[in-house]
Amino acid sequence: MSSNLTRRDVGKIVGGAALGMTTASQAGSAEMAEETQPEPAQPTTAKFPDGFRWGVATSAYQIEGAVTEDGRGASIWDVYAHTPGKIKDGSNADVANDHYHRYRDDVRLMRDLGVKAYRFSIAWPRVFPDGRGQPNARGIDFYNRLIDALLEAGIEPFPTLYHWDLPQALQDRGGWLSRDTSKAFADYASYVAGQLSDRANNFFTINEFFSIVDIGHRGIDTVVDGAKVRIELAPGLRLPNGSLNQMRHNTVLAQGLSVQAIRASARAGTKCGPADNLSTAVPAIETPENIKAAEIATREMNAGYLTVMLEGKYTDTYLANTGKDAPKFTDEELKIISSPVDFIGINVYRPSAYVVASEHGFRPIPFNKSHPHMQSSWHLLGPEVMYWAPRLLHSLWKTKEIYISENGCGASDEVSAGGIVDDSDRIMFLRNHLGHLHRATAEGVPVKGYFHWSLMDNFEWSDGLVNRFGLVYVDFKTQSRTPKLSAAWLREAIAKNAVV
Ligand code: NOJ
């Protein structure tokens, strides 16, 4: 802002309210107040615990490209993205960020950000082009090279085994509706952990069960800003309830089988756990009754996923609600599903509901039409979820290690004529969410780290390449990368280990 602006001009620019434009009598009383009021204390620094891991996250299909290179097989996402009408901007991820060839540059970007950890995913069809059988050495080699580059840069690798790119060959044999897929996943997990655990000490197993099962195999119809919006993910099916419930069971079974497989094949001390999008109920007003209601709601909303994994049984309400469509399962399977994990990762974007106590345990409050949202239509804003999600995870299941395995937002980022990207909304989002996360760690909730979604703009599934989630702007024509202002924000937060 140039210095020859008058006080009146400044007042106009900011709408007159915040700066200047006081009346003489208001000015007088402000001076008096200055004389008598003590100086406010210095702003407190919201510091995270020592050793808190700061990281960024990505996934294979969203950034790698090179979909036919070095023996990679097809995944359900290759097929889906090439189906006309499925991706909003008509794009696909055949090239995406070309990370397969540019991973060294991308590791440098992370090093410049100061991140200590990187969550990326392994493409199952690179390692087993048909989903099972003979491993493809050139496929696993890519991840060997990536991990070596990360370690050289002082960044800890956190691979995810399944981030939605199911080998198409397995889809053709029933996909997640078949228990054979759960078994194939465990074999794949065993192989990868055996190959990589000499250098990767932490593995995320499966990413976002609800997205895989419910959004991928039923889809969601919702109304946003008065318009109908359909949200779908590959393979884009519309299955009946019974099938969906069985599939839910098969994915948590895959989770348990993979934990057992990792324990059997990985180097001793290797840790693992899921990265789930916990559906979180936030108490609308913080009273003991409403907090209890939020616990009850959160436990029930996750009954088919984290609740059964952590309790070893389906809740009575879940079984009653599913009725004749309940999944078929054995006690032995429940034991496998609840195989103890070392940590729980939660992807935290928004509250699923605000609740208050009621005679039925809880009453979800409908989101007001005017409730603000970020760029993605589903992304209602509610930063308190970043406190309540880990807090409830801990109070419900005594989880000892929690990671925020994802948090971030899409925005309408553009490069200015001067070549910079000022993403005010992402900075607002980050500061508010991390402020609430700090409240959780300050109260002793064992959150061990935070992975921002995402390192760089990438293929945002059915939204294609136009919904940008990165700290780094990517020009998909030239593949040039430009760190946004939010990257500078996060770099500062990492350096200070605090909310800035
Ligand atoms: C969660 C998913 O894990 C990730 O792949 C996706 O891009 C983000 N949400 C944003 O939608």
Short mmCIF file of C-alpha atoms and ligand atoms in Angstrom, two decimals:
data_model
loop_
_atom_site.label_atom_id
_atom_site.label_comp_id
_atom_site.label_asym_id
_atom_site.label_seq_id
_atom_site.Cartn_x
_atom_site.Cartn_y
_atom_site.Cartn_z
CA MET A 1 0.00 0.00 0.00
CA SER A 2 1.63 3.34 -0.99
CA SER A 3 2.38 5.81 1.81
CA ASN A 4 0.73 8.86 0.26
CA LEU A 5 -2.77 7.52 0.87
CA THR A 6 -4.74 9.69 3.28
CA ARG A 7 -6.31 8.23 6.40
CA ARG A 8 -9.67 8.69 4.67
CA ASP A 9 -8.51 6.69 1.62
CA VAL A 10 -7.39 3.84 3.82
CA GLY A 11 -10.71 3.93 5.56
CA LYS A 12 -12.46 3.59 2.20
CA ILE A 13 -10.26 0.69 1.14
CA VAL A 14 -10.98 -1.35 4.23
CA GLY A 15 -14.65 -0.42 4.24
CA GLY A 16 -14.21 2.27 6.84
CA ALA A 17 -14.60 -0.01 9.81
CA ALA A 18 -11.23 -1.25 10.90
CA LEU A 19 -8.90 1.71 10.38
CA GLY A 20 -9.52 5.41 11.16
CA MET A 21 -12.80 7.26 10.62
CA THR A 22 -13.45 7.60 14.35
CA THR A 23 -15.37 10.60 15.66
CA ALA A 24 -13.63 13.13 17.91
CA SER A 25 -15.38 11.85 21.03
CA GLN A 26 -14.52 8.20 20.22
CA ALA A 27 -10.89 9.24 19.76
CA GLY A 28 -10.93 10.99 23.14
CA SER A 29 -12.25 7.97 24.98
CA ALA A 30 -9.69 5.72 23.27
CA GLU A 31 -6.88 7.92 24.60
CA MET A 32 -8.29 7.76 28.12
CA ALA A 33 -8.55 4.04 27.89
CA GLU A 34 -4.90 3.88 26.82
CA GLU A 35 -3.86 5.67 30.00
CA THR A 36 -5.66 3.32 32.36
CA GLN A 37 -5.55 -0.04 30.56
CA PRO A 38 -2.56 -2.35 31.20
CA GLU A 39 -0.60 -3.38 28.08
CA PRO A 40 -1.97 -6.67 26.69
CA ALA A 41 0.40 -9.60 27.17
CA GLN A 42 2.61 -10.69 24.27
CA PRO A 43 0.79 -13.15 21.96
CA THR A 44 1.30 -16.65 23.31
CA THR A 45 2.98 -19.14 21.04
CA ALA A 46 0.94 -22.27 20.42
CA LYS A 47 3.84 -24.75 20.35
CA PHE A 48 3.49 -28.42 19.47
CA PRO A 49 5.24 -31.10 21.54
CA ASP A 50 8.93 -31.74 20.84
CA GLY A 51 9.41 -34.36 18.15
CA PHE A 52 6.06 -33.53 16.49
CA ARG A 53 6.34 -34.78 12.89
CA TRP A 54 5.48 -32.27 10.20
CA GLY A 55 4.79 -33.77 6.83
CA VAL A 56 3.03 -33.55 3.51
CA ALA A 57 0.97 -36.20 1.74
CA THR A 58 0.25 -37.36 -1.82
CA SER A 59 -0.94 -40.53 -3.51
CA ALA A 60 0.37 -42.54 -6.44
CA TYR A 61 -2.39 -42.18 -9.01
CA GLN A 62 -2.81 -38.48 -8.27
CA ILE A 63 0.80 -37.53 -9.06
CA GLU A 64 2.90 -40.26 -10.66
CA GLY A 65 1.75 -40.40 -14.29
CA ALA A 66 3.80 -42.95 -16.30
CA VAL A 67 0.80 -45.27 -16.26
CA THR A 68 2.14 -47.72 -18.81
CA GLU A 69 5.82 -47.56 -17.88
CA ASP A 70 8.06 -50.27 -16.47
CA GLY A 71 5.40 -52.94 -16.53
CA ARG A 72 2.68 -51.16 -14.51
CA GLY A 73 -0.75 -52.79 -14.89
CA ALA A 74 -4.04 -50.89 -15.19
CA SER A 75 -6.01 -49.83 -12.13
CA ILE A 76 -9.70 -49.08 -11.70
CA TRP A 77 -8.77 -45.38 -11.87
CA ASP A 78 -7.19 -45.70 -15.32
CA VAL A 79 -10.40 -47.24 -16.58
CA TYR A 80 -12.70 -44.84 -14.77
CA ALA A 81 -10.80 -41.67 -15.73
CA HIS A 82 -10.92 -42.74 -19.39
CA THR A 83 -14.67 -43.28 -19.28
CA PRO A 84 -16.32 -40.26 -20.97
CA GLY A 85 -18.19 -37.99 -18.59
CA LYS A 86 -16.63 -39.27 -15.38
CA ILE A 87 -14.03 -36.56 -14.75
CA LYS A 88 -15.33 -32.99 -14.54
CA ASP A 89 -12.71 -31.36 -16.76
CA GLY A 90 -12.29 -34.39 -19.03
CA SER A 91 -8.73 -34.96 -17.81
CA ASN A 92 -7.04 -38.14 -16.59
CA ALA A 93 -3.87 -38.89 -14.66
CA ASP A 94 -1.85 -40.48 -17.49
CA VAL A 95 0.77 -37.78 -16.88
CA ALA A 96 -0.55 -35.90 -13.82
CA ASN A 97 2.50 -34.35 -12.11
CA ASP A 98 4.95 -36.61 -13.93
CA HIS A 99 6.30 -37.37 -10.48
CA TYR A 100 7.55 -40.77 -11.67
CA HIS A 101 10.25 -38.91 -13.58
CA ARG A 102 10.51 -35.78 -11.43
CA TYR A 103 10.51 -37.30 -7.95
CA ARG A 104 13.98 -35.89 -7.19
CA ASP A 105 12.75 -32.33 -7.82
CA ASP A 106 9.71 -33.01 -5.68
CA VAL A 107 11.87 -34.28 -2.81
CA ARG A 108 13.83 -31.03 -3.09
CA LEU A 109 10.58 -29.08 -2.79
CA MET A 110 9.83 -30.95 0.43
CA ARG A 111 13.31 -30.36 1.78
CA ASP A 112 12.89 -26.63 1.09
CA LEU A 113 9.61 -26.68 3.01
CA GLY A 114 11.45 -28.20 5.95
CA VAL A 115 9.13 -31.21 6.23
CA LYS A 116 10.33 -34.12 8.32
CA ALA A 117 8.02 -36.80 6.91
CA TYR A 118 6.37 -37.70 3.62
CA ARG A 119 3.24 -39.79 3.20
CA PHE A 120 3.00 -41.19 -0.34
CA SER A 121 1.30 -44.28 -1.69
CA ILE A 122 2.55 -47.36 -3.48
CA ALA A 123 0.69 -48.18 -6.68
CA TRP A 124 -0.41 -51.78 -6.22
CA PRO A 125 -0.56 -52.32 -10.04
CA ARG A 126 3.07 -51.21 -10.39
CA VAL A 127 4.17 -53.89 -7.97
CA PHE A 128 1.67 -56.60 -9.00
CA PRO A 129 0.37 -55.65 -12.47
CA ASP A 130 -2.39 -58.28 -12.16
CA GLY A 131 -2.96 -57.70 -8.47
CA ARG A 132 -1.30 -60.98 -7.44
CA GLY A 133 1.23 -63.56 -8.62
CA GLN A 134 4.70 -62.52 -9.69
CA PRO A 135 5.96 -59.14 -8.40
CA ASN A 136 7.29 -56.67 -10.94
CA ALA A 137 10.84 -55.74 -9.90
CA ARG A 138 10.84 -52.48 -11.90
CA GLY A 139 7.70 -51.40 -10.05
CA ILE A 140 9.07 -51.78 -6.54
CA ASP A 141 12.37 -50.26 -7.68
CA PHE A 142 10.72 -46.90 -8.19
CA TYR A 143 9.78 -46.84 -4.50
CA ASN A 144 13.30 -47.94 -3.54
CA ARG A 145 14.69 -44.95 -5.41
CA LEU A 146 12.12 -42.59 -3.93
CA ILE A 147 12.80 -43.78 -0.37
CA ASP A 148 16.55 -43.44 -0.85
CA ALA A 149 16.11 -39.87 -2.12
CA LEU A 150 13.89 -39.04 0.86
CA LEU A 151 16.32 -40.42 3.38
CA GLU A 152 19.17 -38.51 1.75
CA ALA A 153 17.11 -35.32 2.23
CA GLY A 154 16.46 -36.20 5.88
CA ILE A 155 12.76 -36.95 5.28
CA GLU A 156 11.09 -39.96 6.88
CA PRO A 157 9.05 -42.10 4.45
CA PHE A 158 5.48 -43.07 5.45
CA PRO A 159 4.21 -45.25 2.57
CA THR A 160 0.49 -45.99 2.22
CA LEU A 161 -0.29 -49.40 0.76
CA TYR A 162 -3.71 -48.71 -0.70
CA HIS A 163 -4.84 -45.31 -1.90
CA TRP A 164 -7.69 -46.40 -4.20
CA ASP A 165 -5.85 -47.73 -7.27
CA LEU A 166 -7.10 -51.32 -7.21
CA PRO A 167 -5.59 -53.41 -10.02
CA GLN A 168 -8.27 -53.69 -12.71
CA ALA A 169 -7.55 -57.42 -12.94
CA LEU A 170 -8.89 -57.81 -9.39
CA GLN A 171 -11.88 -55.60 -10.12
CA ASP A 172 -12.71 -57.94 -13.01
CA ARG A 173 -12.84 -60.79 -10.48
CA GLY A 174 -15.26 -59.01 -8.14
CA GLY A 175 -13.12 -56.26 -6.63
CA TRP A 176 -13.77 -55.53 -2.96
CA LEU A 177 -16.95 -57.61 -3.09
CA SER A 178 -14.75 -60.68 -3.10
CA ARG A 179 -12.88 -61.85 -0.01
CA ASP A 180 -10.11 -62.95 -2.40
CA THR A 181 -9.27 -59.26 -2.85
CA SER A 182 -8.74 -58.95 0.91
CA LYS A 183 -6.35 -61.89 0.77
CA ALA A 184 -4.56 -60.53 -2.29
CA PHE A 185 -4.12 -57.23 -0.45
CA ALA A 186 -2.46 -59.02 2.46
CA ASP A 187 -0.05 -60.80 0.08
CA TYR A 188 0.82 -57.50 -1.58
CA ALA A 189 1.30 -55.84 1.86
CA SER A 190 3.56 -58.68 2.94
CA TYR A 191 5.74 -58.32 -0.16
CA VAL A 192 6.03 -54.52 0.02
CA ALA A 193 6.74 -54.44 3.76
CA GLY A 194 9.39 -57.15 3.25
CA GLN A 195 11.06 -55.06 0.55
CA LEU A 196 10.87 -51.59 2.10
CA SER A 197 10.84 -51.93 5.89
CA ASP A 198 14.63 -51.87 6.08
CA ARG A 199 14.24 -48.12 5.42
CA ALA A 200 10.55 -47.28 6.01
CA ASN A 201 9.55 -47.73 9.64
CA ASN A 202 5.91 -46.74 9.35
CA PHE A 203 3.24 -47.97 6.94
CA PHE A 204 -0.28 -46.74 6.45
CA THR A 205 -2.41 -49.66 5.33
CA ILE A 206 -5.67 -48.48 3.69
CA ASN A 207 -6.76 -44.92 2.94
CA GLU A 208 -10.36 -43.83 3.66
CA PHE A 209 -12.67 -46.85 3.87
CA PHE A 210 -15.85 -44.80 3.42
CA SER A 211 -14.54 -43.29 0.19
CA ILE A 212 -13.56 -46.68 -1.18
CA VAL A 213 -16.80 -48.45 -0.33
CA ASP A 214 -19.61 -45.93 -0.05
CA ILE A 215 -18.52 -43.28 -2.53
CA GLY A 216 -16.94 -45.73 -4.96
CA HIS A 217 -19.80 -48.24 -4.96
CA ARG A 218 -22.93 -46.16 -4.26
CA GLY A 219 -22.00 -42.49 -4.67
CA ILE A 220 -23.51 -39.57 -2.80
CA ASP A 221 -26.23 -37.22 -3.98
CA THR A 222 -26.22 -33.92 -2.18
CA VAL A 223 -27.41 -30.33 -2.60
CA VAL A 224 -24.83 -27.55 -2.39
CA ASP A 225 -25.72 -23.87 -2.69
CA GLY A 226 -29.12 -24.97 -3.97
CA ALA A 227 -27.68 -27.15 -6.76
CA LYS A 228 -27.70 -30.95 -6.96
CA VAL A 229 -24.22 -32.46 -6.76
CA ARG A 230 -23.33 -36.10 -7.31
CA ILE A 231 -20.06 -37.32 -5.82
CA GLU A 232 -18.59 -40.54 -7.18
CA LEU A 233 -15.27 -42.34 -7.19
CA ALA A 234 -14.02 -45.35 -9.19
CA PRO A 235 -15.26 -47.88 -9.99
CA GLY A 236 -18.43 -45.78 -9.95
CA LEU A 237 -20.95 -48.55 -9.18
CA ARG A 238 -24.37 -48.32 -7.49
CA LEU A 239 -24.62 -51.41 -5.34
CA PRO A 240 -27.52 -52.42 -3.08
CA ASN A 241 -27.21 -52.25 0.73
CA GLY A 242 -26.36 -55.91 1.30
CA SER A 243 -23.42 -55.79 -1.10
CA LEU A 244 -22.20 -52.53 0.36
CA ASN A 245 -22.24 -53.93 3.90
CA GLN A 246 -20.39 -57.04 2.79
CA MET A 247 -17.82 -54.96 0.98
CA ARG A 248 -17.32 -52.81 4.06
CA HIS A 249 -16.59 -56.02 5.94
CA ASN A 250 -14.14 -57.19 3.27
CA THR A 251 -12.15 -53.96 3.44
CA VAL A 252 -11.77 -54.07 7.23
CA LEU A 253 -10.87 -57.72 6.89
CA ALA A 254 -8.17 -56.67 4.41
CA GLN A 255 -6.96 -54.18 7.00
CA GLY A 256 -6.60 -56.90 9.67
CA LEU A 257 -5.01 -59.40 7.28
CA SER A 258 -2.51 -56.80 6.12
CA VAL A 259 -1.52 -55.95 9.70
CA GLN A 260 -0.81 -59.63 10.31
CA ALA A 261 1.11 -59.86 7.02
CA ILE A 262 3.22 -56.81 7.86
CA ARG A 263 4.01 -58.19 11.32
CA ALA A 264 5.15 -61.44 9.70
CA SER A 265 7.33 -60.01 6.93
CA ALA A 266 8.60 -56.59 8.04
CA ARG A 267 11.70 -55.78 10.00
CA ALA A 268 11.04 -55.94 13.78
CA GLY A 269 9.77 -52.63 15.12
CA THR A 270 7.92 -51.64 11.93
CA LYS A 271 4.74 -49.78 12.81
CA CYS A 272 1.46 -49.73 10.91
CA GLY A 273 -2.10 -48.49 11.02
CA PRO A 274 -4.91 -47.27 8.75
CA ALA A 275 -5.44 -43.74 7.42
CA ASP A 276 -9.19 -43.35 7.78
CA ASN A 277 -11.57 -40.48 7.27
CA LEU A 278 -13.15 -40.80 10.70
CA SER A 279 -16.69 -39.42 10.55
CA THR A 280 -16.62 -36.95 13.41
CA ALA A 281 -19.51 -35.47 15.36
CA VAL A 282 -18.71 -32.12 16.94
CA PRO A 283 -20.67 -31.02 20.02
CA ALA A 284 -22.56 -27.85 18.98
CA ILE A 285 -22.19 -26.44 22.49
CA GLU A 286 -19.48 -27.77 24.78
CA THR A 287 -21.34 -29.27 27.72
CA PRO A 288 -20.68 -32.71 29.28
CA GLU A 289 -24.01 -33.96 27.85
CA ASN A 290 -23.26 -32.80 24.32
CA ILE A 291 -19.71 -34.16 24.46
CA LYS A 292 -21.17 -37.54 25.45
CA ALA A 293 -23.61 -37.22 22.55
CA ALA A 294 -20.69 -36.55 20.18
CA GLU A 295 -18.96 -39.70 21.45
CA ILE A 296 -22.06 -41.83 20.92
CA ALA A 297 -22.58 -40.37 17.44
CA THR A 298 -18.95 -40.78 16.40
CA ARG A 299 -18.87 -44.39 17.56
CA GLU A 300 -22.05 -45.23 15.61
CA MET A 301 -21.15 -43.29 12.48
CA ASN A 302 -17.95 -45.35 12.21
CA ALA A 303 -19.50 -48.67 13.22
CA GLY A 304 -18.61 -50.44 9.96
CA TYR A 305 -15.02 -49.17 9.95
CA LEU A 306 -12.88 -47.89 12.83
CA THR A 307 -15.33 -49.01 15.53
CA VAL A 308 -15.26 -52.65 14.47
CA MET A 309 -11.48 -52.49 13.92
CA LEU A 310 -10.87 -51.10 17.40
CA GLU A 311 -13.58 -52.99 19.32
CA GLY A 312 -13.60 -56.31 17.47
CA LYS A 313 -17.38 -56.31 17.07
CA TYR A 314 -20.13 -54.54 15.20
CA THR A 315 -22.30 -52.36 17.43
CA ASP A 316 -25.82 -53.60 18.22
CA THR A 317 -27.26 -50.53 16.50
CA TYR A 318 -25.27 -51.24 13.32
CA LEU A 319 -26.47 -54.86 13.19
CA ALA A 320 -30.05 -53.82 13.95
CA ASN A 321 -29.97 -51.11 11.28
CA THR A 322 -28.49 -53.34 8.60
CA GLY A 323 -31.02 -56.09 9.49
CA LYS A 324 -31.36 -58.69 6.75
CA ASP A 325 -28.61 -56.91 4.82
CA ALA A 326 -26.06 -57.32 7.63
CA PRO A 327 -22.64 -58.57 6.54
CA LYS A 328 -21.87 -62.26 6.89
CA PHE A 329 -18.91 -62.82 9.16
CA THR A 330 -17.28 -65.22 11.61
CA ASP A 331 -15.80 -64.66 15.09
CA GLU A 332 -12.43 -65.57 13.62
CA GLU A 333 -12.76 -62.71 11.10
CA LEU A 334 -13.65 -60.24 13.85
CA LYS A 335 -10.42 -61.24 15.60
CA ILE A 336 -8.43 -60.62 12.42
CA ILE A 337 -10.16 -57.29 11.80
CA SER A 338 -9.21 -56.08 15.28
CA SER A 339 -5.54 -57.09 15.03
CA PRO A 340 -3.80 -54.44 17.15
CA VAL A 341 -2.32 -51.52 15.23
CA ASP A 342 0.46 -49.14 16.32
CA PHE A 343 -1.24 -45.92 15.35
CA ILE A 344 -4.37 -44.55 13.78
CA GLY A 345 -4.14 -42.02 10.98
CA ILE A 346 -7.14 -39.76 10.49
CA ASN A 347 -7.83 -37.62 7.45
CA VAL A 348 -9.55 -34.55 8.83
CA TYR A 349 -11.36 -32.16 6.49
CA ARG A 350 -14.74 -31.31 8.00
CA PRO A 351 -17.20 -32.30 10.72
CA SER A 352 -19.69 -34.93 9.57
CA ALA A 353 -22.27 -33.44 11.91
CA TYR A 354 -22.77 -31.03 14.77
CA VAL A 355 -24.76 -32.71 17.53
CA VAL A 356 -26.57 -32.01 20.76
CA ALA A 357 -27.71 -34.50 23.40
CA SER A 358 -31.18 -35.99 23.05
CA GLU A 359 -33.21 -38.83 24.54
CA HIS A 360 -31.93 -41.05 21.70
CA GLY A 361 -28.32 -40.27 22.58
CA PHE A 362 -27.69 -37.50 20.08
CA ARG A 363 -29.46 -35.23 17.65
CA PRO A 364 -27.56 -34.22 14.52
CA ILE A 365 -28.16 -30.59 13.60
CA PRO A 366 -28.73 -29.99 9.89
CA PHE A 367 -26.08 -27.77 8.31
CA ASN A 368 -27.56 -24.36 7.69
CA LYS A 369 -27.91 -23.42 3.98
CA SER A 370 -25.52 -20.56 4.64
CA HIS A 371 -22.90 -22.74 6.35
CA PRO A 372 -19.60 -21.73 4.67
CA HIS A 373 -17.62 -24.18 2.60
CA MET A 374 -14.23 -24.26 0.94
CA GLN A 375 -13.93 -24.64 -2.83
CA SER A 376 -14.95 -28.32 -2.99
CA SER A 377 -18.70 -28.65 -2.73
CA TRP A 378 -18.43 -31.28 0.03
CA HIS A 379 -15.96 -29.28 2.06
CA LEU A 380 -18.01 -27.57 4.78
CA LEU A 381 -15.87 -25.47 7.07
CA GLY A 382 -15.63 -26.43 10.76
CA PRO A 383 -12.08 -26.12 12.07
CA GLU A 384 -13.09 -27.38 15.56
CA VAL A 385 -13.16 -30.85 14.01
CA MET A 386 -9.38 -30.79 14.20
CA TYR A 387 -9.67 -30.79 17.97
CA TRP A 388 -12.63 -33.13 18.30
CA ALA A 389 -11.51 -35.84 15.86
CA PRO A 390 -8.32 -36.80 17.75
CA ARG A 391 -9.94 -36.00 21.11
CA LEU A 392 -12.86 -38.41 20.49
CA LEU A 393 -10.60 -41.05 18.95
CA HIS A 394 -8.63 -41.00 22.17
CA SER A 395 -11.56 -40.90 24.57
CA LEU A 396 -13.46 -43.65 22.75
CA TRP A 397 -10.63 -46.09 22.09
CA LYS A 398 -7.61 -44.94 24.13
CA THR A 399 -5.56 -44.69 20.94
CA LYS A 400 -1.90 -44.27 21.90
CA GLU A 401 -0.53 -42.76 18.71
CA ILE A 402 -2.55 -40.60 16.36
CA TYR A 403 -1.47 -38.99 13.11
CA ILE A 404 -3.38 -36.42 11.14
CA SER A 405 -2.71 -38.27 7.93
CA GLU A 406 -4.42 -35.58 5.80
CA ASN A 407 -5.80 -32.08 6.16
CA GLY A 408 -5.99 -29.33 3.58
CA CYS A 409 -8.35 -27.64 1.13
CA GLY A 410 -8.90 -27.00 -2.54
CA ALA A 411 -8.81 -23.39 -3.71
CA SER A 412 -9.09 -21.32 -6.88
CA ASP A 413 -5.36 -20.57 -6.95
CA GLU A 414 -3.97 -18.51 -9.82
CA VAL A 415 -0.49 -17.29 -10.61
CA SER A 416 -0.36 -13.48 -10.58
CA ALA A 417 1.34 -11.43 -13.29
CA GLY A 418 4.29 -11.21 -10.89
CA GLY A 419 4.50 -14.99 -10.76
CA ILE A 420 3.21 -15.49 -7.22
CA VAL A 421 0.26 -17.41 -5.77
CA ASP A 422 -1.37 -15.75 -2.75
CA ASP A 423 -3.77 -18.33 -1.30
CA SER A 424 -5.37 -16.43 1.56
CA ASP A 425 -8.13 -19.01 2.08
CA ARG A 426 -5.66 -21.88 2.50
CA ILE A 427 -3.68 -19.91 5.06
CA MET A 428 -6.88 -19.12 6.95
CA PHE A 429 -7.80 -22.80 6.80
CA LEU A 430 -4.37 -23.94 7.99
CA ARG A 431 -4.04 -21.49 10.84
CA ASN A 432 -7.49 -22.30 12.18
CA HIS A 433 -7.17 -26.06 11.90
CA LEU A 434 -3.72 -26.13 13.44
CA GLY A 435 -4.93 -23.86 16.24
CA HIS A 436 -7.53 -26.47 17.13
CA LEU A 437 -5.02 -29.28 16.75
CA HIS A 438 -2.79 -27.44 19.18
CA ARG A 439 -5.61 -27.43 21.71
CA ALA A 440 -5.69 -31.23 21.47
CA THR A 441 -1.92 -31.70 21.94
CA ALA A 442 -1.88 -29.15 24.79
CA GLU A 443 -4.51 -31.28 26.56
CA GLY A 444 -2.34 -34.36 26.15
CA VAL A 445 -4.10 -36.07 23.24
CA PRO A 446 -1.27 -38.14 21.72
CA VAL A 447 -1.14 -36.65 18.22
CA LYS A 448 2.32 -37.46 16.88
CA GLY A 449 2.30 -35.62 13.59
CA TYR A 450 0.47 -33.75 10.85
CA PHE A 451 0.56 -34.43 7.09
CA HIS A 452 -0.72 -31.62 4.91
CA TRP A 453 -2.78 -32.61 1.88
CA SER A 454 -1.15 -31.96 -0.43
CA LEU A 455 2.45 -31.20 -1.29
CA MET A 456 1.40 -29.97 -4.73
CA ASP A 457 -1.67 -29.54 -6.92
CA ASN A 458 -2.58 -32.88 -8.45
CA PHE A 459 -5.30 -35.00 -10.04
CA GLU A 460 -8.21 -34.44 -7.65
CA TRP A 461 -10.09 -37.60 -8.65
CA SER A 462 -13.48 -36.84 -10.25
CA ASP A 463 -12.74 -33.08 -10.13
CA GLY A 464 -9.75 -33.61 -12.41
CA LEU A 465 -6.89 -31.13 -12.51
CA VAL A 466 -8.81 -27.95 -11.74
CA ASN A 467 -9.41 -28.31 -8.00
CA ARG A 468 -6.01 -27.40 -6.57
CA PHE A 469 -5.07 -28.77 -3.13
CA GLY A 470 -1.32 -28.09 -3.17
CA LEU A 471 1.05 -25.94 -1.18
CA VAL A 472 2.88 -25.80 -4.48
CA TYR A 473 1.17 -24.64 -7.67
CA VAL A 474 1.65 -26.91 -10.67
CA ASP A 475 1.32 -25.78 -14.27
CA PHE A 476 0.19 -29.05 -15.83
CA LYS A 477 1.28 -27.92 -19.32
CA THR A 478 4.88 -27.15 -18.44
CA GLN A 479 5.16 -29.08 -15.15
CA SER A 480 6.66 -26.01 -13.51
CA ARG A 481 6.16 -25.85 -9.74
CA THR A 482 5.61 -22.59 -7.81
CA PRO A 483 5.36 -22.64 -4.01
CA LYS A 484 2.27 -20.70 -2.88
CA LEU A 485 2.16 -18.33 0.08
CA SER A 486 0.72 -21.17 2.16
CA ALA A 487 4.00 -23.06 1.62
CA ALA A 488 5.82 -20.15 3.28
CA TRP A 489 3.24 -20.27 6.08
CA LEU A 490 3.81 -23.97 6.68
CA ARG A 491 7.59 -23.59 6.45
CA GLU A 492 7.41 -21.02 9.24
CA ALA A 493 5.11 -23.21 11.35
CA ILE A 494 7.48 -26.16 10.91
CA ALA A 495 10.54 -24.06 11.79
CA LYS A 496 8.84 -22.79 14.97
CA ASN A 497 6.98 -26.05 15.68
CA ALA A 498 3.99 -23.81 16.35
CA VAL A 499 0.91 -22.15 14.92
CA VAL A 500 2.08 -18.91 13.28
C1 NOJ B 1 -8.85 -37.50 0.73
C2 NOJ B 1 -8.11 -38.38 -0.22
O1 NOJ B 1 -7.38 -39.32 0.51
C3 NOJ B 1 -7.22 -37.63 -1.20
O2 NOJ B 1 -6.79 -38.52 -2.17
C4 NOJ B 1 -7.99 -36.46 -1.77
O3 NOJ B 1 -7.30 -35.83 -2.79
C5 NOJ B 1 -8.32 -35.51 -0.64
N1 NOJ B 1 -9.21 -36.20 0.27
C6 NOJ B 1 -9.01 -34.23 -1.10
O4 NOJ B 1 -10.23 -34.53 -1.64
#
